[in-house]
Amino acid sequence: MSQLARLISILTLLKSRRVLTATELSNRFDVSVRTVYRDMQKLIEAGVPVITLEGRGYTLMDGYTVAPVQFTEKQANALITAEHLVNQSNDSSFVKDFGEALTKIKSVFRSSVLEKSELLNNKMYVFDTRKQNISSNALSEIQLAITNFNYVEINYRKADDPNISFRKIEPYFIFSTENKWILIAWCYLRNDYRAFRIDRIQHFKILPDHFEDRKFSIQDYIKREHEEALRENNGSI
């Protein structure tokens, strides 16, 4: 049994309002007590209100319920497929947050759907043909900065440039291309919109101050970039 399937099984048992001991869970799933401790920590990190009763075991906080949502087998398979694709992302924060969200979603799967989704999970693989070893850990925080209009300070390194520049930015838009996440932001150093590859951000800090929305339009940005490219090409003829 995979860790995810075990976590969902533990959650199902907890939802029955039982008090479960680490030893009981260890014997039930044929794992060590230390593994049970790690499983409980995973559930807590995913937002499940697990309570430890001193000398008795684990239970759920009173009033905790899971929405009665029913997923079809095809819908469950779509989520499993999405998980494989997400795991190819170069941003570890995104992979982590999606995994925790999926743990919660799978907790409402019917047992038959869960069993088949685990079967599909073991029969699927996404090959990564990237030659570059690129990674980042900023996407989730930057997404929050975009939706909450927070200034961000970054140390940024351009391609083939050993120098790192400090930028204060207003984040507006993100997109992914060739497994690379790109952030479009207003850059105070350049006094204009600039595109930043998130994996080239060496360090970032989300500031508590909020900026005024400049009503950024990705369509206008693309049009402007296209027109500038045409002018450069015409000038080089």
mmCIF file of C-alpha atoms in Angstrom:
data_model
loop_
_atom_site.group_PDB
_atom_site.id
_atom_site.type_symbol
_atom_site.label_atom_id
_atom_site.label_comp_id
_atom_site.label_asym_id
_atom_site.label_seq_id
_atom_site.Cartn_x
_atom_site.Cartn_y
_atom_site.Cartn_z
ATOM 1 C CA MET A 1 0.000 0.000 0.000
ATOM 2 C CA SER A 2 1.321 3.435 -0.937
ATOM 3 C CA GLN A 3 1.665 6.177 1.674
ATOM 4 C CA LEU A 4 -1.199 8.167 0.137
ATOM 5 C CA ALA A 5 -3.552 5.173 0.240
ATOM 6 C CA ARG A 6 -2.542 4.529 3.853
ATOM 7 C CA LEU A 7 -3.153 8.172 4.821
ATOM 8 C CA ILE A 8 -6.635 8.071 3.318
ATOM 9 C CA SER A 9 -7.383 4.772 5.075
ATOM 10 C CA ILE A 10 -6.262 6.275 8.399
ATOM 11 C CA LEU A 11 -8.447 9.320 7.782
ATOM 12 C CA THR A 12 -11.420 7.067 7.017
ATOM 13 C CA LEU A 13 -10.899 5.259 10.314
ATOM 14 C CA LEU A 14 -10.597 8.553 12.206
ATOM 15 C CA LYS A 15 -13.823 9.818 10.605
ATOM 16 C CA SER A 16 -15.638 6.911 12.271
ATOM 17 C CA ARG A 17 -14.922 8.791 15.533
ATOM 18 C CA ARG A 18 -12.683 6.020 16.806
ATOM 19 C CA VAL A 19 -9.668 6.661 19.008
ATOM 20 C CA LEU A 20 -6.719 4.953 17.327
ATOM 21 C CA THR A 21 -3.371 4.160 18.927
ATOM 22 C CA ALA A 22 -0.089 4.252 17.027
ATOM 23 C CA THR A 23 0.450 0.558 17.856
ATOM 24 C CA GLU A 24 -2.987 -0.364 16.502
ATOM 25 C CA LEU A 25 -2.317 1.478 13.240
ATOM 26 C CA SER A 26 1.173 -0.009 13.033
ATOM 27 C CA ASN A 27 -0.221 -3.532 13.240
ATOM 28 C CA ARG A 28 -3.132 -2.812 10.900
ATOM 29 C CA PHE A 29 -0.966 -1.447 8.067
ATOM 30 C CA ASP A 30 2.167 -3.497 8.793
ATOM 31 C CA VAL A 31 4.410 -0.455 9.244
ATOM 32 C CA SER A 32 6.565 0.808 12.091
ATOM 33 C CA VAL A 33 5.219 3.045 14.848
ATOM 34 C CA ARG A 34 7.662 5.721 13.648
ATOM 35 C CA THR A 35 5.999 5.554 10.214
ATOM 36 C CA VAL A 36 2.602 6.058 11.886
ATOM 37 C CA TYR A 37 3.964 9.185 13.611
ATOM 38 C CA ARG A 38 5.103 10.507 10.218
ATOM 39 C CA ASP A 39 1.700 9.693 8.692
ATOM 40 C CA MET A 40 -0.082 11.639 11.411
ATOM 41 C CA GLN A 41 2.210 14.594 10.866
ATOM 42 C CA LYS A 42 1.425 14.461 7.124
ATOM 43 C CA LEU A 43 -2.317 14.584 7.864
ATOM 44 C CA ILE A 44 -1.838 17.544 10.202
ATOM 45 C CA GLU A 45 0.255 19.377 7.588
ATOM 46 C CA ALA A 46 -2.551 18.744 5.067
ATOM 47 C CA GLY A 47 -4.992 20.548 7.364
ATOM 48 C CA VAL A 48 -6.698 17.554 8.987
ATOM 49 C CA PRO A 49 -7.433 18.451 12.671
ATOM 50 C CA VAL A 50 -5.913 15.364 14.297
ATOM 51 C CA ILE A 51 -5.947 15.514 18.114
ATOM 52 C CA THR A 52 -3.603 13.487 20.316
ATOM 53 C CA LEU A 53 -5.289 12.229 23.486
ATOM 54 C CA GLU A 54 -2.581 11.702 26.091
ATOM 55 C CA GLY A 55 -2.270 8.019 26.908
ATOM 56 C CA ARG A 56 -5.147 7.040 24.596
ATOM 57 C CA GLY A 57 -4.303 7.741 20.948
ATOM 58 C CA TYR A 58 -5.491 9.832 18.012
ATOM 59 C CA THR A 59 -8.907 11.199 17.105
ATOM 60 C CA LEU A 60 -10.440 14.003 15.044
ATOM 61 C CA MET A 61 -11.594 17.387 16.320
ATOM 62 C CA ASP A 62 -15.327 17.483 16.991
ATOM 63 C CA GLY A 63 -17.308 18.940 14.115
ATOM 64 C CA TYR A 64 -14.782 18.027 11.421
ATOM 65 C CA THR A 65 -16.546 16.731 8.322
ATOM 66 C CA VAL A 66 -15.637 16.145 4.701
ATOM 67 C CA ALA A 67 -17.991 17.526 2.076
ATOM 68 C CA PRO A 68 -20.209 14.811 0.570
ATOM 69 C CA VAL A 69 -18.715 15.076 -2.923
ATOM 70 C CA GLN A 70 -18.779 12.000 -5.133
ATOM 71 C CA PHE A 71 -16.194 11.514 -7.885
ATOM 72 C CA THR A 72 -16.703 9.221 -10.856
ATOM 73 C CA GLU A 73 -13.931 6.830 -11.838
ATOM 74 C CA LYS A 74 -13.063 8.991 -14.865
ATOM 75 C CA GLN A 75 -12.878 12.114 -12.702
ATOM 76 C CA ALA A 76 -10.615 10.294 -10.244
ATOM 77 C CA ASN A 77 -8.425 9.149 -13.131
ATOM 78 C CA ALA A 78 -8.168 12.743 -14.339
ATOM 79 C CA LEU A 79 -6.854 13.766 -10.911
ATOM 80 C CA ILE A 80 -4.313 10.924 -10.932
ATOM 81 C CA THR A 81 -3.159 12.038 -14.389
ATOM 82 C CA ALA A 82 -2.903 15.629 -13.183
ATOM 83 C CA GLU A 83 -0.787 14.455 -10.251
ATOM 84 C CA HIS A 84 1.728 12.820 -12.593
ATOM 85 C CA LEU A 85 1.919 15.963 -14.706
ATOM 86 C CA VAL A 86 2.251 18.235 -11.676
ATOM 87 C CA ASN A 87 5.087 16.094 -10.340
ATOM 88 C CA GLN A 88 7.081 17.073 -13.445
ATOM 89 C CA SER A 89 6.900 20.721 -12.419
ATOM 90 C CA ASN A 90 10.197 22.347 -11.578
ATOM 91 C CA ASP A 91 8.712 24.086 -8.525
ATOM 92 C CA SER A 92 8.753 22.054 -5.313
ATOM 93 C CA SER A 93 6.274 24.326 -3.482
ATOM 94 C CA PHE A 94 3.674 23.720 -6.204
ATOM 95 C CA VAL A 95 4.205 19.939 -6.087
ATOM 96 C CA LYS A 96 3.903 19.924 -2.279
ATOM 97 C CA ASP A 97 0.727 22.021 -2.175
ATOM 98 C CA PHE A 98 -0.935 19.972 -4.912
ATOM 99 C CA GLY A 99 -0.052 16.727 -3.114
ATOM 100 C CA GLU A 100 -1.593 17.954 0.136
ATOM 101 C CA ALA A 101 -4.720 19.129 -1.696
ATOM 102 C CA LEU A 102 -5.042 15.786 -3.484
ATOM 103 C CA THR A 103 -4.784 13.919 -0.165
ATOM 104 C CA LYS A 104 -7.851 15.821 1.031
ATOM 105 C CA ILE A 105 -9.716 15.206 -2.224
ATOM 106 C CA LYS A 106 -8.977 11.486 -2.207
ATOM 107 C CA SER A 107 -10.374 11.208 1.307
ATOM 108 C CA VAL A 108 -13.881 11.459 -0.203
ATOM 109 C CA PHE A 109 -13.321 8.806 -2.896
ATOM 110 C CA ARG A 110 -15.448 5.711 -2.595
ATOM 111 C CA SER A 111 -13.300 2.708 -1.688
ATOM 112 C CA SER A 112 -13.809 1.128 -5.125
ATOM 113 C CA VAL A 113 -12.783 4.348 -6.900
ATOM 114 C CA LEU A 114 -9.795 4.788 -4.580
ATOM 115 C CA GLU A 115 -8.625 1.236 -5.266
ATOM 116 C CA LYS A 116 -8.815 1.724 -9.037
ATOM 117 C CA SER A 117 -7.129 5.138 -8.855
ATOM 118 C CA GLU A 118 -4.214 3.538 -6.992
ATOM 119 C CA LEU A 119 -4.053 0.843 -9.676
ATOM 120 C CA LEU A 120 -3.906 3.487 -12.406
ATOM 121 C CA ASN A 121 -1.271 5.408 -10.452
ATOM 122 C CA ASN A 122 1.012 2.367 -10.607
ATOM 123 C CA LYS A 123 0.399 1.946 -14.335
ATOM 124 C CA MET A 124 1.265 5.479 -15.440
ATOM 125 C CA TYR A 125 4.501 7.368 -15.934
ATOM 126 C CA VAL A 126 5.421 10.712 -17.475
ATOM 127 C CA PHE A 127 8.855 10.858 -19.073
ATOM 128 C CA ASP A 128 10.851 14.054 -18.569
ATOM 129 C CA THR A 129 13.075 14.837 -21.552
ATOM 130 C CA ARG A 130 14.431 18.112 -20.206
ATOM 131 C CA LYS A 131 18.181 18.515 -20.527
ATOM 132 C CA GLN A 132 18.311 21.348 -18.012
ATOM 133 C CA ASN A 133 18.241 20.599 -14.315
ATOM 134 C CA ILE A 134 16.068 23.542 -13.275
ATOM 135 C CA SER A 135 14.185 23.893 -10.026
ATOM 136 C CA SER A 136 12.463 26.491 -7.896
ATOM 137 C CA ASN A 137 10.547 26.799 -4.655
ATOM 138 C CA ALA A 138 8.752 30.122 -5.030
ATOM 139 C CA LEU A 139 5.636 29.524 -7.123
ATOM 140 C CA SER A 140 3.131 29.044 -4.284
ATOM 141 C CA GLU A 141 4.248 32.178 -2.443
ATOM 142 C CA ILE A 142 4.292 34.253 -5.629
ATOM 143 C CA GLN A 143 0.756 33.106 -6.441
ATOM 144 C CA LEU A 144 -0.361 34.487 -3.070
ATOM 145 C CA ALA A 145 1.461 37.753 -3.756
ATOM 146 C CA ILE A 146 -0.372 38.068 -7.100
ATOM 147 C CA THR A 147 -3.835 37.555 -5.625
ATOM 148 C CA ASN A 148 -3.172 39.728 -2.559
ATOM 149 C CA PHE A 149 -1.304 42.529 -4.428
ATOM 150 C CA ASN A 150 1.839 42.269 -2.280
ATOM 151 C CA TYR A 151 5.137 43.797 -3.322
ATOM 152 C CA VAL A 152 7.931 41.271 -3.759
ATOM 153 C CA GLU A 153 11.677 41.750 -3.480
ATOM 154 C CA ILE A 154 13.832 39.359 -5.478
ATOM 155 C CA ASN A 155 17.470 38.673 -6.243
ATOM 156 C CA TYR A 156 17.515 37.701 -9.901
ATOM 157 C CA ARG A 157 20.122 36.168 -12.175
ATOM 158 C CA LYS A 158 19.707 36.329 -15.942
ATOM 159 C CA ALA A 159 20.806 33.521 -18.251
ATOM 160 C CA ASP A 160 24.567 33.338 -18.823
ATOM 161 C CA ASP A 161 25.108 36.245 -16.434
ATOM 162 C CA PRO A 162 26.993 35.614 -13.163
ATOM 163 C CA ASN A 163 25.758 38.897 -11.687
ATOM 164 C CA ILE A 164 22.688 38.970 -9.456
ATOM 165 C CA SER A 165 20.473 42.066 -9.449
ATOM 166 C CA PHE A 166 18.088 43.212 -6.736
ATOM 167 C CA ARG A 167 14.557 44.016 -7.896
ATOM 168 C CA LYS A 168 11.401 45.280 -6.251
ATOM 169 C CA ILE A 169 8.428 44.141 -8.274
ATOM 170 C CA GLU A 170 4.652 44.082 -8.512
ATOM 171 C CA PRO A 171 3.688 40.516 -9.586
ATOM 172 C CA TYR A 172 0.804 40.337 -12.077
ATOM 173 C CA PHE A 173 0.751 37.216 -14.221
ATOM 174 C CA ILE A 174 2.352 33.748 -14.460
ATOM 175 C CA PHE A 175 2.480 31.222 -17.265
ATOM 176 C CA SER A 176 4.312 27.999 -17.981
ATOM 177 C CA THR A 177 6.196 27.088 -21.140
ATOM 178 C CA GLU A 178 8.539 24.140 -21.690
ATOM 179 C CA ASN A 179 8.285 23.259 -17.973
ATOM 180 C CA LYS A 180 9.465 26.739 -16.986
ATOM 181 C CA TRP A 181 7.304 29.119 -14.952
ATOM 182 C CA ILE A 182 7.451 32.740 -16.098
ATOM 183 C CA LEU A 183 6.373 35.702 -13.962
ATOM 184 C CA ILE A 184 5.303 39.003 -15.536
ATOM 185 C CA ALA A 185 5.770 41.862 -13.092
ATOM 186 C CA TRP A 186 6.229 45.607 -12.916
ATOM 187 C CA CYS A 187 9.926 46.146 -12.215
ATOM 188 C CA TYR A 188 10.922 49.305 -10.340
ATOM 189 C CA LEU A 189 14.527 48.979 -11.503
ATOM 190 C CA ARG A 190 13.469 49.152 -15.181
ATOM 191 C CA ASN A 191 10.285 51.164 -14.562
ATOM 192 C CA ASP A 192 8.400 48.820 -16.888
ATOM 193 C CA TYR A 193 6.937 45.334 -17.130
ATOM 194 C CA ARG A 194 9.508 42.540 -17.230
ATOM 195 C CA ALA A 195 9.398 38.759 -17.543
ATOM 196 C CA PHE A 196 11.241 36.704 -14.907
ATOM 197 C CA ARG A 197 11.906 32.974 -14.956
ATOM 198 C CA ILE A 198 10.944 31.793 -11.484
ATOM 199 C CA ASP A 199 13.749 29.217 -11.350
ATOM 200 C CA ARG A 200 16.254 32.065 -11.782
ATOM 201 C CA ILE A 201 15.015 33.880 -8.689
ATOM 202 C CA GLN A 202 17.816 33.296 -6.196
ATOM 203 C CA HIS A 203 15.979 34.701 -3.194
ATOM 204 C CA PHE A 204 12.624 36.362 -2.649
ATOM 205 C CA LYS A 205 10.714 38.160 0.069
ATOM 206 C CA ILE A 206 6.984 38.844 0.092
ATOM 207 C CA LEU A 207 6.436 42.289 1.591
ATOM 208 C CA PRO A 208 3.376 43.095 3.754
ATOM 209 C CA ASP A 209 2.715 46.325 1.816
ATOM 210 C CA HIS A 210 0.158 46.292 -0.993
ATOM 211 C CA PHE A 211 0.408 47.960 -4.393
ATOM 212 C CA GLU A 212 -2.306 49.579 -6.507
ATOM 213 C CA ASP A 213 -3.461 47.375 -9.373
ATOM 214 C CA ARG A 214 -2.149 48.703 -12.721
ATOM 215 C CA LYS A 215 -4.847 46.672 -14.556
ATOM 216 C CA PHE A 216 -2.253 44.556 -16.340
ATOM 217 C CA SER A 217 -3.481 42.886 -19.546
ATOM 218 C CA ILE A 218 -1.599 39.878 -20.895
ATOM 219 C CA GLN A 219 -3.089 40.553 -24.341
ATOM 220 C CA ASP A 220 -1.708 44.098 -24.369
ATOM 221 C CA TYR A 221 1.644 42.867 -23.099
ATOM 222 C CA ILE A 222 1.951 40.226 -25.842
ATOM 223 C CA LYS A 223 0.912 42.767 -28.489
ATOM 224 C CA ARG A 224 3.537 45.234 -27.273
ATOM 225 C CA GLU A 225 6.272 42.590 -27.183
ATOM 226 C CA HIS A 226 5.335 41.508 -30.718
ATOM 227 C CA GLU A 227 5.457 45.087 -32.019
ATOM 228 C CA GLU A 228 8.843 45.703 -30.393
ATOM 229 C CA ALA A 229 10.217 42.494 -31.932
ATOM 230 C CA LEU A 230 9.010 43.632 -35.380
ATOM 231 C CA ARG A 231 10.667 47.040 -34.975
ATOM 232 C CA GLU A 232 13.965 45.398 -33.991
ATOM 233 C CA ASN A 233 13.813 43.044 -36.962
ATOM 234 C CA ASN A 234 13.039 45.913 -39.362
ATOM 235 C CA GLY A 235 15.870 47.954 -37.928
ATOM 236 C CA SER A 236 18.366 45.163 -38.506
ATOM 237 C CA ILE A 237 17.507 44.809 -42.209
#
